[in-house]
Structures are given as structure tokens and as C-alpha cells.
PDB file of C-alpha atoms and ligand atoms in Angstrom:
ATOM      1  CA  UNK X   1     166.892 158.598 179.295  1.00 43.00           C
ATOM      2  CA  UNK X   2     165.603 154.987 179.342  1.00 53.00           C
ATOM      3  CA  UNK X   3     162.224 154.120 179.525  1.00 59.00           C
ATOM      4  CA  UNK X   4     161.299 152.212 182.516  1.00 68.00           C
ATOM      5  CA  UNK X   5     160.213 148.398 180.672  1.00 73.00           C
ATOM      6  CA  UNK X   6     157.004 146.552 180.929  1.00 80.00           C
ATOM      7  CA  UNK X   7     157.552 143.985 183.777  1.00 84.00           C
ATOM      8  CA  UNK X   8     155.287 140.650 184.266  1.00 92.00           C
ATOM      9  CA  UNK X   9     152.870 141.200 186.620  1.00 94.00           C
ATOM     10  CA  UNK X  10     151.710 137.908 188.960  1.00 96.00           C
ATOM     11  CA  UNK X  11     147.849 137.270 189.891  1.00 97.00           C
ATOM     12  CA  UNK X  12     148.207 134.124 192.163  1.00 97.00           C
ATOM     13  CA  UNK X  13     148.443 131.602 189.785  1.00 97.00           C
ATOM     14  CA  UNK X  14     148.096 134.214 186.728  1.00 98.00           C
ATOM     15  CA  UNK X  15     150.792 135.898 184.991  1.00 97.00           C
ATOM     16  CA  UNK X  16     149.848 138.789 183.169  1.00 97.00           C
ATOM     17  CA  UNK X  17     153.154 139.731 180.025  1.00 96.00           C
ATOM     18  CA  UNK X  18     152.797 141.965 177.188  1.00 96.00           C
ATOM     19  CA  UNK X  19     154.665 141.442 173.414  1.00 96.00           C
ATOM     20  CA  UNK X  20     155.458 144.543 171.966  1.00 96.00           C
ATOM     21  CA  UNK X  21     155.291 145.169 168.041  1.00 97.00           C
ATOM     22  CA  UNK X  22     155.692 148.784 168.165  1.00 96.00           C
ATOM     23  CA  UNK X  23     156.478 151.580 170.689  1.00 93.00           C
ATOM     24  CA  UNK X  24     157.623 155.116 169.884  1.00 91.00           C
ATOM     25  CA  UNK X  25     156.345 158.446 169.021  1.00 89.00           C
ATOM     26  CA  UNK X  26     152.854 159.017 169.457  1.00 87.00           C
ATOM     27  CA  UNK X  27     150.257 161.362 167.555  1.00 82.00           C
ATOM     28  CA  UNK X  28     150.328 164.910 168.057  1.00 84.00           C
ATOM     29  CA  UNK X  29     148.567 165.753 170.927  1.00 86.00           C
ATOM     30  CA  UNK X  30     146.450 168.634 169.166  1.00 86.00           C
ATOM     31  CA  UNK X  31     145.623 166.106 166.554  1.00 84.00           C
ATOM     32  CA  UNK X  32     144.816 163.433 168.475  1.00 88.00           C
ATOM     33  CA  UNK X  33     142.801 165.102 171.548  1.00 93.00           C
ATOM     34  CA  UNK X  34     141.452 168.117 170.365  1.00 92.00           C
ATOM     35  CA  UNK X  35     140.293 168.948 173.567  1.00 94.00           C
ATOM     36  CA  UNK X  36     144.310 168.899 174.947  1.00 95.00           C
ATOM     37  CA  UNK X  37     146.103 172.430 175.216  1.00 95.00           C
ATOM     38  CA  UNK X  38     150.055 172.432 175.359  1.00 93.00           C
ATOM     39  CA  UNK X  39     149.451 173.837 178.469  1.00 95.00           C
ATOM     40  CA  UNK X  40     147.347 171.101 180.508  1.00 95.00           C
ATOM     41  CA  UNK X  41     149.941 168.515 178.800  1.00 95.00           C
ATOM     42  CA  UNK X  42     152.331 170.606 180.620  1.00 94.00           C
ATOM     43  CA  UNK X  43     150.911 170.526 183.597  1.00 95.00           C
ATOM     44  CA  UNK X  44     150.824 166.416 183.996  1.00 95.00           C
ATOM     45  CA  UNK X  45     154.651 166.034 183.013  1.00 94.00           C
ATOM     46  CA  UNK X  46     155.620 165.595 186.527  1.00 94.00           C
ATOM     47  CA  UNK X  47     154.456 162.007 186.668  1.00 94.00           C
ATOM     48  CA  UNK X  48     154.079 161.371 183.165  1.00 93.00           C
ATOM     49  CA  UNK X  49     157.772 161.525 182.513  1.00 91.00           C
ATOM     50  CA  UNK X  50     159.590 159.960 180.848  1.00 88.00           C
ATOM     51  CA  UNK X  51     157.052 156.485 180.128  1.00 87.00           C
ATOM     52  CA  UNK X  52     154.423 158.456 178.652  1.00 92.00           C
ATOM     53  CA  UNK X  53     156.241 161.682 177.439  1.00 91.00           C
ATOM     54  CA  UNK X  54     159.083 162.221 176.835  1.00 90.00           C
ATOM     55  CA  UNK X  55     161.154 165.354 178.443  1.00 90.00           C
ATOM     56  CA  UNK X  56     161.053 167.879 176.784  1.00 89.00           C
ATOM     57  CA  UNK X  57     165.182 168.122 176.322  1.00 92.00           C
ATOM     58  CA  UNK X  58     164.195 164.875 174.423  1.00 89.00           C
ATOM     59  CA  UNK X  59     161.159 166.723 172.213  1.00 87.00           C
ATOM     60  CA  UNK X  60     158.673 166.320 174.498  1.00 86.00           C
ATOM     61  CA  UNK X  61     156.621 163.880 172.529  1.00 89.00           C
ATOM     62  CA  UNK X  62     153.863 161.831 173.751  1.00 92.00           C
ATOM     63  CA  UNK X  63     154.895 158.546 173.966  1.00 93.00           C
ATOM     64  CA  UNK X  64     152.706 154.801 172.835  1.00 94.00           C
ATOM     65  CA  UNK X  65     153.040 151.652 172.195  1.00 95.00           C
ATOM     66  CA  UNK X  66     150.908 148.617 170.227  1.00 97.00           C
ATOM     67  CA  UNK X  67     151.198 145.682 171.968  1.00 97.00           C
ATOM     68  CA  UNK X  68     149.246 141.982 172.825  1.00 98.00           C
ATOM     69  CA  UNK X  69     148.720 141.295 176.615  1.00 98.00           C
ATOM     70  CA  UNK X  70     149.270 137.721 177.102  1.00 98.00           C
ATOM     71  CA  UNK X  71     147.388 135.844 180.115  1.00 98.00           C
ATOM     72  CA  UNK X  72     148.336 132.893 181.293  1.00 98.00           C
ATOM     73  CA  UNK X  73     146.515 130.754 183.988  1.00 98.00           C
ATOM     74  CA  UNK X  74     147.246 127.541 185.369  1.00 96.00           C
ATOM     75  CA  UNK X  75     144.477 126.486 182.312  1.00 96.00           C
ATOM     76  CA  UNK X  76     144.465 128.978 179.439  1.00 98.00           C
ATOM     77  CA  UNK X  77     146.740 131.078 177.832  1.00 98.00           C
ATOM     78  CA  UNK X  78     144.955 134.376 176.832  1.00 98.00           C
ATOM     79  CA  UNK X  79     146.259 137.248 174.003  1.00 98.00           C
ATOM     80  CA  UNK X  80     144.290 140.244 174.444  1.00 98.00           C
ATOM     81  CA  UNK X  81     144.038 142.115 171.255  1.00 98.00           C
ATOM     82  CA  UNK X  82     146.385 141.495 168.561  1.00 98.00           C
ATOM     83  CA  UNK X  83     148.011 144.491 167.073  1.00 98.00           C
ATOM     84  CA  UNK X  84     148.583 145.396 163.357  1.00 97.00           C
ATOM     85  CA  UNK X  85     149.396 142.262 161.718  1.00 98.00           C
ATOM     86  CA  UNK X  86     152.002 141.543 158.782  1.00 98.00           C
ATOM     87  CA  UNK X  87     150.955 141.730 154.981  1.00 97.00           C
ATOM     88  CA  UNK X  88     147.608 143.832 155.690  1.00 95.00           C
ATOM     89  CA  UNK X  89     146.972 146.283 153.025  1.00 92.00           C
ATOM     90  CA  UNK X  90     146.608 149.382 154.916  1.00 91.00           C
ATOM     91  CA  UNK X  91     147.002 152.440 152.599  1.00 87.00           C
ATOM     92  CA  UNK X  92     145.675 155.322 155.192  1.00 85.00           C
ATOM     93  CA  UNK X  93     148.787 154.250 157.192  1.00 88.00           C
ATOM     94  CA  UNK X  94     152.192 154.149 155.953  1.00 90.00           C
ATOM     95  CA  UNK X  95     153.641 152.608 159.499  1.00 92.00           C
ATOM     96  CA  UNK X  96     150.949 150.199 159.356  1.00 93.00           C
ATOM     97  CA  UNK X  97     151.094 148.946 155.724  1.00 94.00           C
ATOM     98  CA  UNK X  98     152.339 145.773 154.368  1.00 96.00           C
ATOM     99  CA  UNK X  99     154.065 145.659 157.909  1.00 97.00           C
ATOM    100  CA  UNK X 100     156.595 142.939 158.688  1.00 97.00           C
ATOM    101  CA  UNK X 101     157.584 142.044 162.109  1.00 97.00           C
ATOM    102  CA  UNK X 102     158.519 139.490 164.226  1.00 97.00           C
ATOM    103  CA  UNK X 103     156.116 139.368 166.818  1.00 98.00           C
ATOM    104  CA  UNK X 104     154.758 136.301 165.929  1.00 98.00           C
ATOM    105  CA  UNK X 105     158.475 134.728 166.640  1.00 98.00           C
ATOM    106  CA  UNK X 106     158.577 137.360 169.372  1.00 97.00           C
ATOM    107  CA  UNK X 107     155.037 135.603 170.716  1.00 98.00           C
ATOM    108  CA  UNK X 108     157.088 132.107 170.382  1.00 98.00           C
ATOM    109  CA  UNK X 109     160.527 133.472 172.522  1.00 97.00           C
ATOM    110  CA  UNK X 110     158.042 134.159 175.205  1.00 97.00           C
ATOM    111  CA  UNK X 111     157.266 130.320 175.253  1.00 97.00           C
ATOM    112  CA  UNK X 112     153.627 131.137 173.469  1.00 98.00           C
ATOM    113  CA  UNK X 113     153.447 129.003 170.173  1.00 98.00           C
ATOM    114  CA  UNK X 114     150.013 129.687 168.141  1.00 98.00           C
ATOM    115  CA  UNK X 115     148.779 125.981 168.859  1.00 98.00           C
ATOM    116  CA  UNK X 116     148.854 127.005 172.763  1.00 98.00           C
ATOM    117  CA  UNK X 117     146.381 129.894 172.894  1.00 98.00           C
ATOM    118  CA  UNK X 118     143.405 128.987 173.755  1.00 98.00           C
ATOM    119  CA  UNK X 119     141.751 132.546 173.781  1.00 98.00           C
ATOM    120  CA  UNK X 120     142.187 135.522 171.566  1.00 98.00           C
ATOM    121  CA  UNK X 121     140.181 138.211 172.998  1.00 98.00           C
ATOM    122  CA  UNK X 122     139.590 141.655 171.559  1.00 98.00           C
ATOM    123  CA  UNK X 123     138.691 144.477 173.226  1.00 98.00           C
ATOM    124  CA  UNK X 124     136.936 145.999 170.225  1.00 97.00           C
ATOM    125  CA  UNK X 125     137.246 145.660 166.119  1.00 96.00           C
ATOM    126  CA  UNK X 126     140.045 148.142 165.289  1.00 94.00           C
ATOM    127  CA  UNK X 127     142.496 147.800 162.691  1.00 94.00           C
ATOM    128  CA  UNK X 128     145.776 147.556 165.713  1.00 95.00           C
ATOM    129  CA  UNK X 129     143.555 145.154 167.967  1.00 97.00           C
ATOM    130  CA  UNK X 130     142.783 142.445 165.210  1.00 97.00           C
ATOM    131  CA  UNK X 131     145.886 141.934 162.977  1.00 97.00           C
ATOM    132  CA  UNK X 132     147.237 138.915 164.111  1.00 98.00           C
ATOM    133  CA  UNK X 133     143.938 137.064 164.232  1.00 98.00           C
ATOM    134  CA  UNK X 134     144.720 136.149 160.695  1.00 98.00           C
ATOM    135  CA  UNK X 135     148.178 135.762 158.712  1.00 98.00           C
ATOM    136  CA  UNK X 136     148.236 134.886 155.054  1.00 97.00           C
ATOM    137  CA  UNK X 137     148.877 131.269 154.079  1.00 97.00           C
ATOM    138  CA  UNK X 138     148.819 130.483 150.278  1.00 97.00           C
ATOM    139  CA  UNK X 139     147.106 134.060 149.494  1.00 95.00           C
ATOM    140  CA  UNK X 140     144.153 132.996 152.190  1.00 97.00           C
ATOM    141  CA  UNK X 141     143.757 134.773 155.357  1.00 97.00           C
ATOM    142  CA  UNK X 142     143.386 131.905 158.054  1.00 98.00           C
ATOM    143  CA  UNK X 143     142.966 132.115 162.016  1.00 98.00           C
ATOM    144  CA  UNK X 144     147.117 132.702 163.245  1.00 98.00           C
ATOM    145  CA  UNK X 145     145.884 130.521 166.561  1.00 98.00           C
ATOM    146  CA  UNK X 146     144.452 127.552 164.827  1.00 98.00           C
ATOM    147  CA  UNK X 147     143.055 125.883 168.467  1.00 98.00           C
ATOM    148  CA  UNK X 148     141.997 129.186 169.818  1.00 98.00           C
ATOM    149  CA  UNK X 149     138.317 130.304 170.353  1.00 98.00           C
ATOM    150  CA  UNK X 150     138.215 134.532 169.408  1.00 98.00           C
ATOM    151  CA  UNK X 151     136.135 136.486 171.622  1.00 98.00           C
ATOM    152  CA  UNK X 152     134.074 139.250 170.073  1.00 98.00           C
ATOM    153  CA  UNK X 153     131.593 141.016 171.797  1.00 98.00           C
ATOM    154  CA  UNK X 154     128.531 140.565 169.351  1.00 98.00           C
ATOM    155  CA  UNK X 155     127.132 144.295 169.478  1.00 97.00           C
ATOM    156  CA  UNK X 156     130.766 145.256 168.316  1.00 97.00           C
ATOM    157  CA  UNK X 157     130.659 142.942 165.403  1.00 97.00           C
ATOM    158  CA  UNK X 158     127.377 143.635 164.399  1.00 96.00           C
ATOM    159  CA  UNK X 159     128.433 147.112 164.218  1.00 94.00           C
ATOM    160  CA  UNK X 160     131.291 146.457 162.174  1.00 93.00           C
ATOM    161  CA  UNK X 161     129.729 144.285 159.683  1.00 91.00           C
ATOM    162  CA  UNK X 162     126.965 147.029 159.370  1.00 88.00           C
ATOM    163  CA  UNK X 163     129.984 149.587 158.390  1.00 83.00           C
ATOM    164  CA  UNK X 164     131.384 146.783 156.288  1.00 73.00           C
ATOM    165  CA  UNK X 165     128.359 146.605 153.932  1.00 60.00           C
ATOM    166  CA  UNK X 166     128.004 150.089 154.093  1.00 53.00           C
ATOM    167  CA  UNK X 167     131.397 152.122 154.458  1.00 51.00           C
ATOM    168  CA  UNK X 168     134.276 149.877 152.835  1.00 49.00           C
ATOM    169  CA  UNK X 169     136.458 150.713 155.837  1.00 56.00           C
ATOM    170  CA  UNK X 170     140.595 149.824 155.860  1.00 74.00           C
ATOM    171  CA  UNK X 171     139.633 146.530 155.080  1.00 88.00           C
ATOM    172  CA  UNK X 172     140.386 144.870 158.755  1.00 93.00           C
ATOM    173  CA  UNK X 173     137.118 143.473 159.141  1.00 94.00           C
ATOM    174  CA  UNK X 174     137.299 141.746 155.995  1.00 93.00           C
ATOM    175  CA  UNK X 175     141.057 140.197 156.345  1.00 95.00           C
ATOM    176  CA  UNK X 176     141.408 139.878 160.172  1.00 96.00           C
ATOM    177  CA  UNK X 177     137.614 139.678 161.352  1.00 96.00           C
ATOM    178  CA  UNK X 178     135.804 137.679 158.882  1.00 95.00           C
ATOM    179  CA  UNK X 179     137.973 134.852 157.987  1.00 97.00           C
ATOM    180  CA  UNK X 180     137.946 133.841 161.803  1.00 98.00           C
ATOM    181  CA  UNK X 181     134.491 133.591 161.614  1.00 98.00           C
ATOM    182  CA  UNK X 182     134.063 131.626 158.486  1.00 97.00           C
ATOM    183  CA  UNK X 183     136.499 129.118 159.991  1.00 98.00           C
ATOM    184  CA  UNK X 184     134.545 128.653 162.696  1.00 98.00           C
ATOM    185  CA  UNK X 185     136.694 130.286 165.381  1.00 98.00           C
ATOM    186  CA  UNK X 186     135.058 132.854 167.017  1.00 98.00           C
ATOM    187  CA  UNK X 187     132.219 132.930 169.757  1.00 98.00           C
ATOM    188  CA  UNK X 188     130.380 136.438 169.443  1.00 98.00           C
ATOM    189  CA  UNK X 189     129.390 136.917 173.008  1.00 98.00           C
ATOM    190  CA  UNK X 190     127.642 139.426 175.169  1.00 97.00           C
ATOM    191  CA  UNK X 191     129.328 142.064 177.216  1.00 94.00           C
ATOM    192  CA  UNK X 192     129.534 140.354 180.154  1.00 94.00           C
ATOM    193  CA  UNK X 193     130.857 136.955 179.298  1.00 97.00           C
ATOM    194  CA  UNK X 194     133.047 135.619 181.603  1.00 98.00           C
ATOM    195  CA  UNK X 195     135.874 132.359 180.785  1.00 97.00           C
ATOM    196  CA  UNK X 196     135.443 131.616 184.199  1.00 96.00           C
ATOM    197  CA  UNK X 197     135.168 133.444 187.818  1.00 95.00           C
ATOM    198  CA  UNK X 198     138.889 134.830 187.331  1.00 98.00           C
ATOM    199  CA  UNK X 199     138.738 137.022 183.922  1.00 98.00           C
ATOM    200  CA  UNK X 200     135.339 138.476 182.502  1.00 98.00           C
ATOM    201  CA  UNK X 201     134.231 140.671 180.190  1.00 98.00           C
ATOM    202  CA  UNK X 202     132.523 144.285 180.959  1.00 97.00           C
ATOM    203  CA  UNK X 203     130.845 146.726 178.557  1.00 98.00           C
ATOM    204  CA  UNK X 204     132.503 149.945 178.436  1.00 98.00           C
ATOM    205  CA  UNK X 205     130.894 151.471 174.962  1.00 97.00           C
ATOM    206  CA  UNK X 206     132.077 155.368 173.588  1.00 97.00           C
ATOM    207  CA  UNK X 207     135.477 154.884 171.575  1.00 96.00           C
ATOM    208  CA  UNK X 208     133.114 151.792 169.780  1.00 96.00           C
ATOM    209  CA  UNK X 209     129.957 150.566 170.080  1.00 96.00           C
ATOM    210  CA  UNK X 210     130.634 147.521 171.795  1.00 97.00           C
ATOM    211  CA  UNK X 211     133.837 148.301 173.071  1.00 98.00           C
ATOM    212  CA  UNK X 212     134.552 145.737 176.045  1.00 98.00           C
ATOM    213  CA  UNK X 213     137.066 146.246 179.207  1.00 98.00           C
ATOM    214  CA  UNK X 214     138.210 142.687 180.452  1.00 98.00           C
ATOM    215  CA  UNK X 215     138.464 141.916 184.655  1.00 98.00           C
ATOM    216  CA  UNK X 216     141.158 139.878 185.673  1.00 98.00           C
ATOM    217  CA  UNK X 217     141.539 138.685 189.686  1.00 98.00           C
ATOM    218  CA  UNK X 218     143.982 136.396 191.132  1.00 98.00           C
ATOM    219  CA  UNK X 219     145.695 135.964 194.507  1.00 97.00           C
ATOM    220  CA  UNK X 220     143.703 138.869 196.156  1.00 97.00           C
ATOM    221  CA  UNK X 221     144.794 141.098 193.357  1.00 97.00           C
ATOM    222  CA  UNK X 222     142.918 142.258 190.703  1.00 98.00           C
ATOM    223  CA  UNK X 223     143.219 143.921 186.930  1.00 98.00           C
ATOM    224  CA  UNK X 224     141.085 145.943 184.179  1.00 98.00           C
ATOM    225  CA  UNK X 225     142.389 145.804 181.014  1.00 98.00           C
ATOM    226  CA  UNK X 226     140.830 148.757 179.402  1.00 98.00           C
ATOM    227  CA  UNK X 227     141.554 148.456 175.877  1.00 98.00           C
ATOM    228  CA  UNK X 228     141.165 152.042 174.357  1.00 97.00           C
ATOM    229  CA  UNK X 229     139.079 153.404 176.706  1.00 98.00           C
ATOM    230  CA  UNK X 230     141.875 155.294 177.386  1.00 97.00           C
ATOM    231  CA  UNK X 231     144.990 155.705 174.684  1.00 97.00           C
ATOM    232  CA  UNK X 232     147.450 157.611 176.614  1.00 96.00           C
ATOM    233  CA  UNK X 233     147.790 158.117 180.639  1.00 96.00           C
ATOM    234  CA  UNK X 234     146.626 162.176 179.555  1.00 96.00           C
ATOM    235  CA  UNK X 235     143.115 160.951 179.936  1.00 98.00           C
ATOM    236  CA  UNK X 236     143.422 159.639 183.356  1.00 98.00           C
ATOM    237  CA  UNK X 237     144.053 162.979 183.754  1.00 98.00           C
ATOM    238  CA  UNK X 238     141.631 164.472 181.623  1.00 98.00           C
ATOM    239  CA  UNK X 239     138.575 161.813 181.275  1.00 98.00           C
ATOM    240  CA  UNK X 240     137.019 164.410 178.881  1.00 98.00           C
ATOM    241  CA  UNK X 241     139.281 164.092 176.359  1.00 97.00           C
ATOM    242  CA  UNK X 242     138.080 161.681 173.826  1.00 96.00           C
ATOM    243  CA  UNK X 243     139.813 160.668 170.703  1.00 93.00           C
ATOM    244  CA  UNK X 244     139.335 161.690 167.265  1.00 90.00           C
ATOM    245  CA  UNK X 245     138.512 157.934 166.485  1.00 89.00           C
ATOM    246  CA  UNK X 246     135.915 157.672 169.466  1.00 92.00           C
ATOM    247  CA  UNK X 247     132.347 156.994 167.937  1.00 93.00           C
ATOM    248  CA  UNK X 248     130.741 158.888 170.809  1.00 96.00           C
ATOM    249  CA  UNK X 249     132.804 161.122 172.284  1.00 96.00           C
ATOM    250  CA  UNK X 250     130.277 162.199 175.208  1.00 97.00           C
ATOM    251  CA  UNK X 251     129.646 158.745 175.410  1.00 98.00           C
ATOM    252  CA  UNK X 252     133.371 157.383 175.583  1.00 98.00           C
ATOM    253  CA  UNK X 253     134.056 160.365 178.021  1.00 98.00           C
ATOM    254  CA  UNK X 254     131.332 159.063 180.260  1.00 98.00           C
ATOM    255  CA  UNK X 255     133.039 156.083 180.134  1.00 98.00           C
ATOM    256  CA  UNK X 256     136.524 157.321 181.156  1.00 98.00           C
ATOM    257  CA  UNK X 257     135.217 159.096 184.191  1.00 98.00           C
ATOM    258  CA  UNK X 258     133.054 156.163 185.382  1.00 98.00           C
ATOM    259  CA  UNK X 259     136.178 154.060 185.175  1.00 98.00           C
ATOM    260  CA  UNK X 260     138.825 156.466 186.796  1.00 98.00           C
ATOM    261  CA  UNK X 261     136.299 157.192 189.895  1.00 98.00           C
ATOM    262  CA  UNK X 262     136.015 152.965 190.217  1.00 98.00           C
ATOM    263  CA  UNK X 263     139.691 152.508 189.910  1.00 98.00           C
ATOM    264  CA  UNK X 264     140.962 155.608 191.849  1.00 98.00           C
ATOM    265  CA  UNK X 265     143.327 155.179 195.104  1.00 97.00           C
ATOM    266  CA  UNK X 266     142.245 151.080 194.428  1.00 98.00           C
ATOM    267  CA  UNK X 267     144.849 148.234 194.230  1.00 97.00           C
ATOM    268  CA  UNK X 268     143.264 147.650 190.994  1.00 98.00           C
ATOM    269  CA  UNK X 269     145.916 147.733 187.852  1.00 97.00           C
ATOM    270  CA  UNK X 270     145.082 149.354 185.194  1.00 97.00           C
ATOM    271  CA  UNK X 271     146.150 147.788 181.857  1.00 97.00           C
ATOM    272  CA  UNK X 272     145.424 149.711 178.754  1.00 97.00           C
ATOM    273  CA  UNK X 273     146.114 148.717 175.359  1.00 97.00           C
ATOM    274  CA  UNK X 274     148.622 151.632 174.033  1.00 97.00           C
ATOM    275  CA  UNK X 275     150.447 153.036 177.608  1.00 95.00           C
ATOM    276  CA  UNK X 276     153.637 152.791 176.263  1.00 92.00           C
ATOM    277  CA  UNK X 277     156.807 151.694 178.667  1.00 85.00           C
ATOM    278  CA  UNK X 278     156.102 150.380 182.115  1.00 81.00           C
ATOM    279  CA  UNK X 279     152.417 150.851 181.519  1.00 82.00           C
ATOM    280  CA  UNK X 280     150.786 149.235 184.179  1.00 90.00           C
ATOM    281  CA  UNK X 281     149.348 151.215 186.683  1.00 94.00           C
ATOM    282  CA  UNK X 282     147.141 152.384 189.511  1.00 97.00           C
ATOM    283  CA  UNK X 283     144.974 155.312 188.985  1.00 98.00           C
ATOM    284  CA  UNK X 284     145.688 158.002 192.154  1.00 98.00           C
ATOM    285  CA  UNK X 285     144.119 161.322 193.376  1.00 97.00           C
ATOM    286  CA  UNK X 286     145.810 164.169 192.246  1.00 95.00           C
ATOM    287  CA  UNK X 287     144.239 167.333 193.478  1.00 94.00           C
ATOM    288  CA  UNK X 288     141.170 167.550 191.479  1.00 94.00           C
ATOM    289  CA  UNK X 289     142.370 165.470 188.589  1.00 96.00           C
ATOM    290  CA  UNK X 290     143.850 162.401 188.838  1.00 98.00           C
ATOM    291  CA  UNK X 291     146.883 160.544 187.987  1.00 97.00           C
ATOM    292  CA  UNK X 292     148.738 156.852 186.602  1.00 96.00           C
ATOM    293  CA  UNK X 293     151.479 155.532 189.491  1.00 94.00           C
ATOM    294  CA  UNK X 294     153.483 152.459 187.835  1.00 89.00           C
TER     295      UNK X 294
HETATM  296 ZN1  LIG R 301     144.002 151.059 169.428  1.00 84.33          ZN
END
């Protein structure tokens, strides 16, 4: 069966795209959620299928993606978080080590050269939302956007560099994070910064520290892109469910919920950062849960 694609969404003047470095298979559910049972999974196939899950003739596996979102105004162009990168060291992850793509050239087909983007925001510090900030250039990591400012919430990179000094980490802060900074690049900003009155920043801490969801309005239509917040359409569902890689689970739950109840039966897309095939899409009532209508 083919999965429904990602199609460009319009704002008015803004168009909202997406560039894809990886889509498939996503963790096992028990793994991932440990608050999921086979059967609650079950129960949400009926409108999950087959974007976020595949049938289960097919396996039945969850589906995800890892992918930029690129903004583009009649002023700025915009990447929102920046995937895995090429050439990162990244032992804990066999996919994600020493990985070589194109999405850069990818990036370029779409009509999006580095020298245009004038914003690289990231929702939060993880290893698949910073990788392309940097690519290596004569064994130096150096900003990928050269004329680009990169927007870091400052409570998120505090928190980070904290780790850092303390923790070691996968080493993302150091080659995708820091190198920005020491050329000067990045603006570390507060939670609700705002580029201008159409796309702003909004705190939305649990899955990290200073985790930020960005607003986006245009043409009497508006967007949240909600960065991991949310990793699969199952928590629209099930709000409760936090991540093994959340920080603060009760916290990134709260999160979830307060996000869902603003968003439900709401014009408002919702754009997260790993909904894997035609991923955008407005949160709906479902009984006494709640549901993801592309
Ligand atoms: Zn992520």
C-alpha cells in the first residue's frame, strides 16, 4: 500500500515543505512507550493506517520519519530542525553513524541552497534535530548555512552544556551545537522569541528542558510545529504516553495534553517533527481520546 506523501502546505504568503532524510520502520512500540499495550495500539489503527502504521498484512509496524521543515516567507527562508547529519560519529546508533545522505543536495533540488537560509531553528538539542547545523570541511565542523542565524532556546542550551561537562553524551553538542556558537552563528533566545508577528517561539518543556514548539500564521491559517512533543500520532491519542528519552515524563505528558485540548477540533495544523508520511494534521475528538485527520 502506498503511503499517502507529505504535500506543501500554503500560509498566505508562507509555504510550509518538509525534506526527508529518513522514513521507515519505527521503534517498537513496547520499547519506545512503555506505557503502550498492543492492545490500545490496536484500537487507534482505524485512522492511523497506513501513514503512521502500517497494516498489519504489512507487519503492522509503527511507522516515522526524520525530516527538516522548511519555511519560506516572502522574507526568510526557515529549516526547522536539522536531522542526523553526515560524518557524525554516533556509535549508540548504527542507522545514525557515519551516515551519508543526500539531503543536503536534496535541500538544494527544493530550490534551498545553504547561502539562502536565513534561520535554522531547533526545536530542542537532540542528536536528529541538530545534524546538519554543522558538516565537516577540512576535519573542522563549520555552520552548513554560513548566512544563517541558529535559534536555540537558551534554557535548552544551558542544559545541554551542563550535561556536556558532566555526562559526555553522543557527542552532538560538541560537533553540531558548539561549533555554531563559536562561529558566531547562533542567538540563544528565550522561549518566546518571535522572528516577527507571523512565526514565534513557545515553551513546551517535558521531553527536554527547554524544549520549544514554534507558531506559524498566515492567510487566516495557522500552524504549531511541535517538535517532539509528540513522536508518533499514538500520543495524540494517548497524551500520557511519554517517551523513554523524555526528561520528565509527568512533565512532557502535561505538555501533550495541554497541547491536544488547545489544538482539538481547531483549524490549527499540527506539524511534528517525526509523523511519518502525510504528517500534517488536525487534532479531532474521538470519543474520549482523540485523534490526527491529514
Ligand atoms: Zn527527535
Amino acid at each position: 500500500m502506498q503511503v499517502k506523501p507529505y504535500t506543501a502546505l500554503q500560509f498566505g504568503e508562507i509555504n510550509v515543505d518538509r525534506c526527508v532524510e529518513s522514513e521507515g520502520d519505527f521503534f517498537p512500540p513496547a520499547k519506545f512507550f512503555p506505557m503502550s499495550t498492543p492492545e490500545r495500539i490496536d484500537a487507534e489503527r482505524d485512522w492511523m493506517e497506513p501513514h503512521y502504521i502500517l497494516p498489519k498484512s504489512q507487519g503492522g509496524r509503527l511507522q516515522a520519519g526524520v525530516f527538516a521543515y522548511v519555511i519560506r516567507t516572502a522574507r526568510h527562508t526557515i529549516l526547522v530542525d536539522t536531522c542526523v547529519g553526515n560524518d557524525k560519529t554516533r556509535s549508540f546508533s548504527p542507522a545514525w553513524h557515519m551516515k551519508q545522505t543526500a539531503w543536503l543536495s536534496d535541500l538544494a533540488a527544493m530550490g534551498v541552497v545553504p547561502e539562502k537560509v536565513d534561520y535554522v531553528m531547533c526545536t530542542h538539542l537532540h542528536v536528529d534535530h541538530v545534524g546538519w547545523n554543522t558538516r565537516l570541511e577540512n576535519g573542522r565542523w563549520v555552520p552548513t548555512f554560513p548566512n544563517a542565524r541558529y535559534i536555540f532556546a537558551r534554557t535548552e542550551y544551558d542544559h545541554w552544556m551542563q550535561e556536556q561537562e558532566f555526562a559526555g553524551l553522543d557527542g552532538c553538542f560538541a560537533d553540531s551545537v558548539l561549533p555554531v556558537v563559536e562561529a558566531g552563528r547562533a542567538d540563544l533566545v528565550k522561549t518566546d522569541f518571535a522572528i516577527d508577528d507571523s512565526i514565534w517561539l513557545e515553551p513546551s518543556p517535558g521531553h527536554t528542558p527547554g524544549h520549544i514548539c514554534i507558531n506559524l500564521k498566515g492567510g487566516g491559517k495557522s500552524a504549531l510545529f511541535t517538535g517532539d512533543s509528540f513522536h508518533h500520532p499514538l500520543q495524540v491519542a494517548y497524551p500520557e504516553w511519554s517517551s523513554q528519552f523524555c526528561t520528565d515524563k509527568v512533565q512532557s505528558a502535561a505538555t501533550r495534553r495541554k497541547i491536544v485540548d488547545r489544538l482539538c477540533d481547531t483549524d490549527t495544523y499540527m506539524l511534528a517533527a517525526h509523523f511519518s508520511g502525510a504528517n500534517a494534521g488536525r487534532v479531532r475528538r474521538k470519543g474520549d481520546r482523540w485523534k490526527l485527520v491529514v
